[in-house]
């Protein structure tokens, strides 16, 4: 039986999961799109139900899935989907554990800490960069956007399921970084040392602040400043761009290749 | 007199400028937000009218402006604005010249070429990065999104007005890069040389491809490949992230600082 009414109670309940409050209440979230659903199941995410609309592109034959199958018409699919052009498949999934205590830093650790980042697109782009740089995890500190927001899932292109993610308050995240012996490195436009001169070879957490206000006072006390040079009229970069520049600088320094003469010392520590 | 009706013909005409077609037809575009309008006027953009809603945050007193002032209620403002929470001021502005012939490469030139980039947020983030890196300009090749889209204006945080922008077809942009003696460098996940080993000191254009399909065959023929190392499951980075990594690598190489031993040679040219 295909659900055709947008007033169907099941559809209304699913559409509610577009709000952070309902996701918190139920511990569930939505995954839009066949590729994303495949990556989620491959990563061991529990899919409880699959909404399938055969009239929309990307509908899949859920042969491998033990989840409940709900066949719907385009109208109900549009109601449940966050994106304007709904996909042929949306999964109802169970949220995974995001406790920070799962993250145990080691001597080669590389983490990204995103403080109060608001835009789902930025969190998604950061997850992709964490995946590409082989970062050990993303810590969402003092979350301004729920990582289970459908737009984060989408913008991450499935990296939400391959990159370990933790959510924590600022205080807890600072304590964790201290106890783990992590050097926290934040990008500032006015720091003395450019990022290329701050050694990122030891256990490191890259820190980026909120889109509008940047890094908070609490984090400024613990973070080593690294200057991202800016020569223009604008005073900041997109948050996910700043994160990527610092993460890839860590990759550059950790790649087995000659360093500039005299740059093997941790400049930031002597500054 | 304050316009209160969303059916007002003036309001309806302005709201139409949210479509690319109407912007093309009229040569006008909309600038949402006081800070963005200030940056536009400072950059010499012609503002023809200012919509002001004193009941919304950010309304400005347009003392310095010779433009027509249109006072409106929140309803009409919401109809004209692209963003969900409309600002107190929206400018009706005249589009500026985007001819590629304005761009004359020199020996130190650094350009960004964005091919078929679709997401306004990505174009906006690229403009901010061009501004920060002091790039000579952004070339939007085979445009998939109009640079005068209100969401590009917004995401650029005004960098659309400080960074020179050109729009061109792929063929014209390739001819321009050849005639200007530019080394075009594109990011590929599978190139032999990592970006840190490709010399970006000469006249250079960084190339990024469309979000979904990457760099096209036509550009692949002219572009020097630079590998952005990726170690994860995802096979690509956000387009504006890839652009920033390459642009900042050019900045790093052009900064007056020691290069790694043996890395002063243009590796890409000998490869």
Short mmCIF file of C-alpha atoms in Angstrom, two decimals:
data_model
loop_
_atom_site.label_atom_id
_atom_site.label_comp_id
_atom_site.label_asym_id
_atom_site.label_seq_id
_atom_site.Cartn_x
_atom_site.Cartn_y
_atom_site.Cartn_z
CA UNK A 1 0.00 0.00 0.00
CA UNK A 2 1.35 3.37 -1.04
CA UNK A 3 0.78 6.32 1.29
CA UNK A 4 -0.57 9.20 -0.77
CA UNK A 5 -1.81 11.64 1.88
CA UNK A 6 0.44 14.21 3.51
CA UNK A 7 -1.95 14.08 6.46
CA UNK A 8 -1.10 10.45 7.15
CA UNK A 9 -0.04 10.31 10.85
CA UNK A 10 3.11 8.37 10.00
CA UNK A 11 4.15 11.01 7.45
CA UNK A 12 3.42 13.81 9.89
CA UNK A 13 5.53 12.11 12.56
CA UNK A 14 8.42 11.66 10.14
CA UNK A 15 8.25 15.26 8.90
CA UNK A 16 8.58 16.41 12.52
CA UNK A 17 12.08 14.94 12.54
CA UNK A 18 13.20 17.95 10.52
CA UNK A 19 13.22 19.82 13.86
CA UNK A 20 16.10 19.45 16.31
CA UNK A 21 13.65 19.13 19.21
CA UNK A 22 11.91 16.10 17.75
CA UNK A 23 15.23 14.48 16.88
CA UNK A 24 16.36 14.97 20.47
CA UNK A 25 13.10 13.59 21.82
CA UNK A 26 13.10 10.44 19.71
CA UNK A 27 16.81 9.75 19.19
CA UNK A 28 16.06 9.30 15.49
CA UNK A 29 17.07 11.20 12.36
CA UNK A 30 16.49 11.23 8.61
CA UNK A 31 18.94 10.36 5.84
CA UNK A 32 17.95 11.68 2.42
CA UNK A 33 19.25 10.08 -0.76
CA UNK A 34 20.32 6.63 -1.87
CA UNK A 35 24.07 7.21 -1.74
CA UNK A 36 23.86 8.62 1.78
CA UNK A 37 21.65 5.74 2.95
CA UNK A 38 24.11 3.25 1.49
CA UNK A 39 27.05 4.88 3.25
CA UNK A 40 25.11 4.90 6.51
CA UNK A 41 24.23 1.21 6.38
CA UNK A 42 27.79 0.38 5.31
CA UNK A 43 28.98 2.22 8.42
CA UNK A 44 26.65 0.22 10.65
CA UNK A 45 24.03 2.90 11.27
CA UNK A 46 20.73 1.35 12.33
CA UNK A 47 18.04 2.06 9.73
CA UNK A 48 14.58 1.51 11.23
CA UNK A 49 12.50 2.30 8.17
CA UNK A 50 12.95 3.21 4.51
CA UNK A 51 10.61 5.63 2.75
CA UNK A 52 10.59 4.84 -0.92
CA UNK A 53 8.92 6.77 -3.70
CA UNK A 54 9.18 4.98 -7.03
CA UNK A 55 8.04 8.05 -8.93
CA UNK A 56 11.10 10.03 -7.85
CA UNK A 57 14.69 9.61 -9.05
CA UNK A 58 17.02 7.47 -6.98
CA UNK A 59 14.45 5.07 -5.52
CA UNK A 60 16.24 1.88 -4.55
CA UNK A 61 15.25 -1.74 -4.25
CA UNK A 62 15.85 -2.41 -0.58
CA UNK A 63 16.79 -6.06 -0.98
CA UNK A 64 19.52 -6.03 1.66
CA UNK A 65 17.61 -4.12 4.25
CA UNK A 66 15.74 -5.62 7.17
CA UNK A 67 14.09 -2.27 7.91
CA UNK A 68 10.40 -1.62 7.49
CA UNK A 69 9.56 -0.40 3.98
CA UNK A 70 7.12 2.48 3.60
CA UNK A 71 6.07 3.19 0.02
CA UNK A 72 4.89 6.75 -0.52
CA UNK A 73 3.73 9.08 -3.28
CA UNK A 74 5.76 12.19 -4.19
CA UNK A 75 3.58 14.46 -2.00
CA UNK A 76 4.37 12.75 1.32
CA UNK A 77 8.04 12.41 0.27
CA UNK A 78 8.19 16.15 -0.33
CA UNK A 79 6.72 16.73 3.11
CA UNK A 80 9.35 14.59 4.87
CA UNK A 81 12.34 15.79 2.81
CA UNK A 82 14.37 18.85 3.72
CA UNK A 83 15.65 19.52 0.23
CA UNK A 84 13.44 21.09 -2.41
CA UNK A 85 13.71 18.24 -4.88
CA UNK A 86 13.08 15.20 -2.71
CA UNK A 87 15.02 12.02 -3.45
CA UNK A 88 13.47 8.62 -4.10
CA UNK A 89 14.60 7.28 -0.76
CA UNK A 90 14.75 8.60 2.80
CA UNK A 91 15.85 6.48 5.75
CA UNK A 92 14.58 6.76 9.29
CA UNK A 93 17.69 6.00 11.32
CA UNK A 94 18.75 5.75 14.94
CA UNK A 95 21.21 8.38 16.17
CA UNK A 96 24.63 7.02 17.08
CA UNK A 97 26.66 7.67 20.21
CA UNK A 98 28.32 11.12 20.23
CA UNK A 99 29.94 10.99 23.69
CA UNK A 100 33.28 12.80 23.79
CA UNK A 101 34.64 10.14 26.15
CA UNK A 102 34.91 7.85 23.09
CA UNK A 103 37.77 10.03 21.82
CA UNK A 104 41.11 9.03 23.37
CA UNK A 105 43.93 11.18 21.96
CA UNK A 106 47.24 9.54 21.07
CA UNK A 107 50.66 10.92 20.04
CA UNK A 108 49.66 11.34 16.37
CA UNK A 109 46.07 12.48 16.91
CA UNK A 110 44.50 15.10 14.72
CA UNK A 111 41.06 16.40 15.65
CA UNK A 112 38.88 19.24 14.48
CA UNK A 113 36.93 21.21 17.09
CA UNK A 114 34.07 23.28 15.63
CA UNK A 115 32.75 25.79 18.13
CA UNK A 116 29.16 27.00 17.74
CA UNK A 117 29.17 26.52 13.99
CA UNK A 118 25.66 27.27 12.74
CA UNK A 119 25.46 26.48 9.07
CA UNK A 120 24.71 22.86 8.20
CA UNK A 121 26.64 23.34 4.96
CA UNK A 122 29.75 24.31 6.90
CA UNK A 123 29.51 21.33 9.27
CA UNK A 124 29.02 19.08 6.25
CA UNK A 125 32.04 20.52 4.44
CA UNK A 126 34.12 20.11 7.62
CA UNK A 127 33.13 16.45 7.86
CA UNK A 128 34.24 15.91 4.26
CA UNK A 129 37.57 17.56 5.02
CA UNK A 130 38.01 15.46 8.19
CA UNK A 131 37.38 12.38 6.10
CA UNK A 132 39.85 13.47 3.40
CA UNK A 133 42.61 14.40 5.87
CA UNK A 134 42.14 11.25 7.92
CA UNK A 135 41.36 13.27 11.04
CA UNK A 136 40.55 11.17 14.11
CA UNK A 137 37.28 12.96 14.69
CA UNK A 138 35.16 16.09 14.75
CA UNK A 139 34.24 17.60 18.12
CA UNK A 140 31.17 19.82 17.87
CA UNK A 141 31.57 22.11 20.87
CA UNK A 142 28.63 24.09 22.21
CA UNK A 143 26.60 22.96 19.21
CA UNK A 144 24.62 25.65 17.41
CA UNK A 145 23.45 23.11 14.83
CA UNK A 146 22.50 19.52 15.53
CA UNK A 147 24.81 17.15 13.60
CA UNK A 148 21.76 15.02 12.78
CA UNK A 149 20.17 17.89 10.83
CA UNK A 150 19.25 16.48 7.38
CA UNK A 151 21.20 19.28 5.73
CA UNK A 152 24.38 18.28 7.61
CA UNK A 153 23.87 14.69 6.46
CA UNK A 154 23.47 15.88 2.90
CA UNK A 155 26.33 18.40 2.84
CA UNK A 156 28.67 15.83 4.37
CA UNK A 157 27.91 13.47 1.45
CA UNK A 158 27.96 10.61 3.92
CA UNK A 159 31.13 11.67 5.76
CA UNK A 160 28.94 11.97 8.88
CA UNK A 161 29.05 8.18 8.87
CA UNK A 162 32.77 7.70 8.24
CA UNK A 163 34.17 10.41 10.53
CA UNK A 164 33.82 9.87 14.30
CA UNK A 165 31.74 12.73 15.72
CA UNK A 166 31.44 13.91 19.32
CA UNK A 167 29.21 16.61 20.78
CA UNK A 168 30.18 18.39 24.01
CA UNK A 169 29.89 21.60 25.98
CA UNK A 170 32.76 24.06 25.76
CA UNK A 171 34.01 23.34 29.29
CA UNK A 172 34.02 19.57 28.75
CA UNK A 173 35.75 19.93 25.39
CA UNK A 174 38.47 22.14 26.89
CA UNK A 175 39.01 19.66 29.76
CA UNK A 176 39.18 16.81 27.27
CA UNK A 177 41.79 18.59 25.15
CA UNK A 178 43.90 19.34 28.25
CA UNK A 179 43.68 15.83 29.67
CA UNK A 180 44.48 14.35 26.28
CA UNK A 181 47.61 16.46 25.95
CA UNK A 182 46.35 18.05 22.74
CA UNK A 183 47.83 21.24 21.37
CA UNK A 184 44.75 23.26 20.38
CA UNK A 185 45.51 25.48 17.37
CA UNK A 186 43.11 28.19 16.27
CA UNK A 187 43.18 30.38 13.20
CA UNK A 188 43.38 34.11 13.92
CA UNK A 189 43.87 36.89 11.36
CA UNK A 190 46.26 38.78 13.67
CA UNK A 191 48.46 36.07 15.22
CA UNK A 192 52.25 36.50 15.00
CA UNK A 193 53.11 33.12 13.49
CA UNK A 194 51.62 32.12 10.14
CA UNK A 195 50.07 28.67 10.15
CA UNK A 196 53.01 27.30 8.14
CA UNK A 197 55.32 28.06 11.09
CA UNK A 198 53.21 26.47 13.81
CA UNK A 199 54.23 22.85 14.27
CA UNK A 200 51.24 20.57 13.95
CA UNK A 201 53.12 17.28 14.13
CA UNK A 202 52.28 16.41 17.73
CA UNK A 203 48.83 15.56 19.09
CA UNK A 204 46.75 18.44 17.75
CA UNK A 205 43.21 19.73 17.71
CA UNK A 206 42.40 22.35 15.08
CA UNK A 207 39.87 24.87 16.38
CA UNK A 208 37.44 26.97 14.37
CA UNK A 209 34.91 29.38 15.83
CA UNK A 210 31.39 30.47 15.00
CA UNK A 211 30.72 32.05 11.60
CA UNK A 212 29.91 35.47 13.02
CA UNK A 213 31.86 35.87 16.27
CA UNK A 214 34.83 33.55 15.80
CA UNK A 215 36.66 31.80 18.63
CA UNK A 216 35.24 32.44 22.12
CA UNK A 217 37.15 33.85 25.09
CA UNK A 218 37.20 30.47 26.86
CA UNK A 219 38.94 28.81 23.93
CA UNK A 220 41.28 31.74 23.34
CA UNK A 221 42.84 30.98 26.72
CA UNK A 222 43.91 27.50 25.65
CA UNK A 223 44.49 27.86 21.92
CA UNK A 224 47.81 28.46 20.20
CA UNK A 225 47.15 31.17 17.61
CA UNK A 226 48.06 30.50 14.00
CA UNK A 227 47.74 33.32 11.52
CA UNK A 228 45.86 32.68 8.31
CA UNK A 229 47.18 35.61 6.26
CA UNK A 230 44.46 37.85 4.85
CA UNK A 231 45.29 40.68 2.55
CA UNK A 232 41.88 41.84 1.45
CA UNK A 233 39.03 43.95 2.74
CA UNK A 234 37.10 41.10 4.30
CA UNK A 235 38.19 40.16 7.77
CA UNK A 236 37.42 36.48 7.78
CA UNK A 237 37.13 33.32 5.75
CA UNK A 238 34.30 30.86 5.55
CA UNK A 239 34.55 28.65 8.68
CA UNK A 240 34.93 25.40 6.74
CA UNK A 241 37.64 26.99 4.60
CA UNK A 242 39.61 28.02 7.71
CA UNK A 243 39.25 24.49 9.11
CA UNK A 244 40.51 22.95 5.87
CA UNK A 245 43.55 25.23 5.64
CA UNK A 246 44.67 24.20 9.13
CA UNK A 247 43.87 20.49 8.74
CA UNK A 248 45.73 20.30 5.43
CA UNK A 249 48.67 22.19 6.91
CA UNK A 250 48.87 19.38 9.49
CA UNK A 251 48.79 16.85 6.64
CA UNK A 252 51.54 18.74 4.81
CA UNK A 253 53.76 18.77 7.90
CA UNK A 254 53.06 15.12 8.68
CA UNK A 255 53.80 13.93 5.17
CA UNK A 256 57.27 12.45 4.97
CA UNK A 257 58.92 15.26 3.06
CA UNK A 258 61.64 17.80 3.78
CA UNK A 259 60.64 20.70 6.00
CA UNK A 260 62.01 24.21 5.43
CA UNK A 261 65.38 24.72 7.10
CA UNK A 262 65.02 25.66 10.74
CA UNK A 263 61.30 24.97 10.70
CA UNK A 264 61.47 21.69 12.53
CA UNK A 265 61.16 23.46 15.88
CA UNK A 266 57.75 24.15 17.36
CA UNK A 267 57.76 27.87 16.66
CA UNK A 268 54.52 28.50 18.44
CA UNK A 269 55.86 27.13 21.70
CA UNK A 270 58.88 29.44 21.66
CA UNK A 271 56.80 32.48 20.67
CA UNK B 1 4.43 56.76 2.35
CA UNK B 2 5.14 53.23 3.45
CA UNK B 3 4.28 50.38 1.07
CA UNK B 4 2.37 47.75 3.02
CA UNK B 5 0.93 45.54 0.28
CA UNK B 6 2.85 42.65 -1.21
CA UNK B 7 0.71 43.13 -4.31
CA UNK B 8 2.19 46.56 -4.95
CA UNK B 9 3.51 46.51 -8.55
CA UNK B 10 6.85 47.94 -7.48
CA UNK B 11 7.29 45.19 -4.89
CA UNK B 12 6.30 42.52 -7.38
CA UNK B 13 8.84 43.85 -9.90
CA UNK B 14 11.59 43.85 -7.27
CA UNK B 15 10.76 40.33 -6.08
CA UNK B 16 11.15 39.13 -9.67
CA UNK B 17 14.85 40.03 -9.44
CA UNK B 18 15.33 36.90 -7.36
CA UNK B 19 15.28 35.02 -10.70
CA UNK B 20 18.35 34.94 -12.94
CA UNK B 21 16.19 35.60 -16.00
CA UNK B 22 14.84 38.89 -14.65
CA UNK B 23 18.32 39.97 -13.55
CA UNK B 24 19.61 39.29 -17.06
CA UNK B 25 16.70 41.15 -18.61
CA UNK B 26 17.06 44.27 -16.48
CA UNK B 27 20.78 44.38 -15.70
CA UNK B 28 19.85 44.97 -12.08
CA UNK B 29 20.34 42.92 -8.90
CA UNK B 30 19.49 43.00 -5.20
CA UNK B 31 21.86 43.50 -2.27
CA UNK B 32 20.43 42.37 1.08
CA UNK B 33 21.75 43.76 4.35
CA UNK B 34 23.27 47.02 5.57
CA UNK B 35 26.87 45.85 5.68
CA UNK B 36 26.69 44.46 2.16
CA UNK B 37 25.07 47.66 0.85
CA UNK B 38 27.77 49.76 2.50
CA UNK B 39 30.52 47.65 0.92
CA UNK B 40 28.83 47.93 -2.46
CA UNK B 41 28.54 51.72 -2.35
CA UNK B 42 32.12 52.00 -1.06
CA UNK B 43 33.20 49.97 -4.10
CA UNK B 44 31.38 52.31 -6.46
CA UNK B 45 28.43 50.05 -7.27
CA UNK B 46 25.47 52.09 -8.56
CA UNK B 47 22.54 51.82 -6.14
CA UNK B 48 19.32 52.89 -7.87
CA UNK B 49 16.93 52.45 -4.97
CA UNK B 50 16.99 51.50 -1.31
CA UNK B 51 14.19 49.50 0.27
CA UNK B 52 14.04 50.30 3.94
CA UNK B 53 11.90 48.67 6.60
CA UNK B 54 12.20 50.42 9.95
CA UNK B 55 10.45 47.57 11.75
CA UNK B 56 13.23 45.14 10.88
CA UNK B 57 16.75 44.99 12.33
CA UNK B 58 19.52 46.73 10.44
CA UNK B 59 17.47 49.49 8.81
CA UNK B 60 19.81 52.37 7.99
CA UNK B 61 19.40 56.10 7.63
CA UNK B 62 20.38 56.62 4.04
CA UNK B 63 21.88 60.05 4.52
CA UNK B 64 24.73 59.60 2.04
CA UNK B 65 22.69 58.01 -0.68
CA UNK B 66 21.29 59.77 -3.72
CA UNK B 67 19.19 56.73 -4.59
CA UNK B 68 15.44 56.64 -4.43
CA UNK B 69 14.19 55.60 -0.99
CA UNK B 70 11.30 53.14 -0.78
CA UNK B 71 9.92 52.65 2.71
CA UNK B 72 8.15 49.32 3.15
CA UNK B 73 6.45 47.21 5.82
CA UNK B 74 7.89 43.81 6.84
CA UNK B 75 5.53 41.92 4.49
CA UNK B 76 6.82 43.47 1.24
CA UNK B 77 10.41 43.22 2.55
CA UNK B 78 9.91 39.51 3.13
CA UNK B 79 8.62 39.17 -0.42
CA UNK B 80 11.67 40.85 -1.96
CA UNK B 81 14.29 39.22 0.29
CA UNK B 82 15.85 35.86 -0.50
CA UNK B 83 16.78 35.03 3.06
CA UNK B 84 14.19 33.81 5.52
CA UNK B 85 14.72 36.60 8.03
CA UNK B 86 14.72 39.69 5.85
CA UNK B 87 17.09 42.54 6.73
CA UNK B 88 16.06 46.14 7.31
CA UNK B 89 17.61 47.28 4.05
CA UNK B 90 17.79 45.92 0.51
CA UNK B 91 19.43 47.82 -2.35
CA UNK B 92 18.37 47.72 -5.96
CA UNK B 93 21.69 47.98 -7.78
CA UNK B 94 23.01 48.04 -11.32
CA UNK B 95 25.13 45.06 -12.39
CA UNK B 96 28.76 45.84 -13.05
CA UNK B 97 30.87 44.86 -16.04
CA UNK B 98 31.97 41.21 -15.96
CA UNK B 99 33.83 41.06 -19.30
CA UNK B 100 36.83 38.76 -19.17
CA UNK B 101 38.76 41.16 -21.43
CA UNK B 102 39.17 43.39 -18.35
CA UNK B 103 41.56 40.80 -16.89
CA UNK B 104 45.11 41.25 -18.19
CA UNK B 105 47.46 38.70 -16.61
CA UNK B 106 50.90 39.80 -15.47
CA UNK B 107 53.99 37.91 -14.23
CA UNK B 108 52.68 37.69 -10.64
CA UNK B 109 49.02 37.13 -11.42
CA UNK B 110 46.90 34.78 -9.36
CA UNK B 111 43.36 34.03 -10.54
CA UNK B 112 40.69 31.57 -9.53
CA UNK B 113 38.64 29.92 -12.28
CA UNK B 114 35.41 28.33 -11.04
CA UNK B 115 33.89 26.04 -13.64
CA UNK B 116 30.13 25.41 -13.50
CA UNK B 117 29.96 25.89 -9.76
CA UNK B 118 26.30 25.70 -8.76
CA UNK B 119 25.96 26.53 -5.10
CA UNK B 120 25.74 30.23 -4.29
CA UNK B 121 27.34 29.49 -0.90
CA UNK B 122 30.38 28.02 -2.63
CA UNK B 123 30.78 30.99 -4.99
CA UNK B 124 30.44 33.31 -2.00
CA UNK B 125 33.06 31.43 0.01
CA UNK B 126 35.40 31.48 -3.02
CA UNK B 127 35.01 35.24 -3.31
CA UNK B 128 35.94 35.64 0.37
CA UNK B 129 39.01 33.48 -0.17
CA UNK B 130 40.00 35.47 -3.29
CA UNK B 131 39.72 38.62 -1.23
CA UNK B 132 41.79 37.18 1.62
CA UNK B 133 44.53 35.82 -0.66
CA UNK B 134 44.72 39.00 -2.72
CA UNK B 135 43.85 37.11 -5.89
CA UNK B 136 43.57 39.28 -8.99
CA UNK B 137 40.12 38.02 -9.82
CA UNK B 138 37.54 35.26 -10.05
CA UNK B 139 36.64 33.89 -13.47
CA UNK B 140 33.24 32.19 -13.45
CA UNK B 141 33.48 29.85 -16.44
CA UNK B 142 30.37 28.35 -17.99
CA UNK B 143 28.36 29.78 -15.12
CA UNK B 144 25.85 27.46 -13.47
CA UNK B 145 24.92 30.16 -10.97
CA UNK B 146 24.60 33.84 -11.72
CA UNK B 147 27.10 35.84 -9.64
CA UNK B 148 24.38 38.43 -9.00
CA UNK B 149 22.23 35.84 -7.19
CA UNK B 150 21.30 37.40 -3.81
CA UNK B 151 22.68 34.33 -2.04
CA UNK B 152 26.08 34.82 -3.69
CA UNK B 153 26.07 38.45 -2.55
CA UNK B 154 25.24 37.35 0.95
CA UNK B 155 27.65 34.42 1.22
CA UNK B 156 30.47 36.60 -0.14
CA UNK B 157 29.89 39.06 2.72
CA UNK B 158 30.56 41.85 0.29
CA UNK B 159 33.64 40.30 -1.33
CA UNK B 160 31.67 40.33 -4.60
CA UNK B 161 32.36 44.07 -4.56
CA UNK B 162 36.07 43.95 -3.68
CA UNK B 163 37.18 41.05 -5.87
CA UNK B 164 37.18 41.60 -9.66
CA UNK B 165 34.77 39.10 -11.23
CA UNK B 166 34.53 37.97 -14.85
CA UNK B 167 32.02 35.64 -16.47
CA UNK B 168 32.90 33.72 -19.63
CA UNK B 169 32.26 30.58 -21.63
CA UNK B 170 34.68 27.70 -21.24
CA UNK B 171 36.28 28.20 -24.67
CA UNK B 172 36.85 31.92 -24.11
CA UNK B 173 38.26 31.32 -20.65
CA UNK B 174 40.69 28.70 -21.96
CA UNK B 175 41.81 31.05 -24.77
CA UNK B 176 42.26 33.85 -22.26
CA UNK B 177 44.39 31.68 -19.97
CA UNK B 178 46.59 30.61 -22.91
CA UNK B 179 47.01 34.09 -24.34
CA UNK B 180 47.79 35.46 -20.90
CA UNK B 181 50.52 32.87 -20.36
CA UNK B 182 48.80 31.53 -17.26
CA UNK B 183 49.67 28.15 -15.80
CA UNK B 184 46.26 26.64 -15.03
CA UNK B 185 46.45 24.35 -12.00
CA UNK B 186 43.58 22.05 -11.08
CA UNK B 187 43.10 19.90 -8.01
CA UNK B 188 42.77 16.18 -8.75
CA UNK B 189 42.63 13.38 -6.19
CA UNK B 190 44.84 11.13 -8.34
CA UNK B 191 47.55 13.45 -9.71
CA UNK B 192 51.19 12.44 -9.24
CA UNK B 193 52.48 15.64 -7.63
CA UNK B 194 50.93 16.88 -4.39
CA UNK B 195 49.95 20.54 -4.49
CA UNK B 196 52.90 21.44 -2.27
CA UNK B 197 55.29 20.32 -5.05
CA UNK B 198 53.63 22.20 -7.90
CA UNK B 199 55.23 25.60 -8.28
CA UNK B 200 52.61 28.34 -8.14
CA UNK B 201 55.00 31.29 -8.19
CA UNK B 202 54.56 32.26 -11.83
CA UNK B 203 51.37 33.62 -13.41
CA UNK B 204 48.80 31.10 -12.23
CA UNK B 205 45.11 30.37 -12.45
CA UNK B 206 43.72 27.94 -9.90
CA UNK B 207 40.92 25.85 -11.39
CA UNK B 208 38.05 24.16 -9.55
CA UNK B 209 35.29 22.16 -11.19
CA UNK B 210 31.60 21.64 -10.63
CA UNK B 211 30.46 20.21 -7.30
CA UNK B 212 29.20 16.96 -8.81
CA UNK B 213 31.29 16.22 -11.90
CA UNK B 214 34.57 18.04 -11.20
CA UNK B 215 36.82 19.48 -13.90
CA UNK B 216 35.57 19.04 -17.48
CA UNK B 217 37.43 17.34 -20.33
CA UNK B 218 38.14 20.66 -22.06
CA UNK B 219 39.90 22.05 -19.00
CA UNK B 220 41.71 18.80 -18.26
CA UNK B 221 43.60 19.28 -21.52
CA UNK B 222 45.14 22.55 -20.37
CA UNK B 223 45.37 22.13 -16.61
CA UNK B 224 48.45 21.03 -14.66
CA UNK B 225 47.19 18.47 -12.16
CA UNK B 226 47.93 19.01 -8.48
CA UNK B 227 47.00 16.30 -6.04
CA UNK B 228 45.05 17.23 -2.95
CA UNK B 229 45.74 14.16 -0.84
CA UNK B 230 42.62 12.38 0.36
CA UNK B 231 42.83 9.46 2.69
CA UNK B 232 39.19 8.86 3.56
CA UNK B 233 36.16 7.20 2.06
CA UNK B 234 34.79 10.32 0.39
CA UNK B 235 36.25 11.05 -3.00
CA UNK B 236 36.09 14.81 -3.05
CA UNK B 237 36.17 17.99 -1.02
CA UNK B 238 33.75 20.87 -1.00
CA UNK B 239 34.56 22.98 -4.08
CA UNK B 240 35.30 26.15 -2.11
CA UNK B 241 37.58 24.15 0.21
CA UNK B 242 39.57 22.82 -2.77
CA UNK B 243 39.86 26.36 -4.17
CA UNK B 244 41.13 27.69 -0.84
CA UNK B 245 43.76 24.97 -0.41
CA UNK B 246 45.25 25.79 -3.83
CA UNK B 247 45.02 29.57 -3.47
CA UNK B 248 46.65 29.49 -0.04
CA UNK B 249 49.36 27.16 -1.32
CA UNK B 250 50.17 29.90 -3.85
CA UNK B 251 50.29 32.42 -1.01
CA UNK B 252 52.58 30.15 0.99
CA UNK B 253 54.96 29.74 -1.93
CA UNK B 254 54.93 33.44 -2.74
CA UNK B 255 55.60 34.51 0.83
CA UNK B 256 59.24 35.42 1.25
CA UNK B 257 60.26 32.41 3.27
CA UNK B 258 62.63 29.48 2.74
CA UNK B 259 61.32 26.75 0.48
CA UNK B 260 62.07 23.09 1.19
CA UNK B 261 65.44 22.00 -0.20
CA UNK B 262 65.19 21.08 -3.86
CA UNK B 263 61.65 22.39 -4.09
CA UNK B 264 62.52 25.59 -5.89
CA UNK B 265 62.17 23.90 -9.26
CA UNK B 266 58.84 23.81 -11.03
CA UNK B 267 58.16 20.15 -10.40
CA UNK B 268 55.02 20.09 -12.46
CA UNK B 269 56.82 21.30 -15.55
CA UNK B 270 59.41 18.55 -15.32
CA UNK B 271 56.83 15.86 -14.60
#
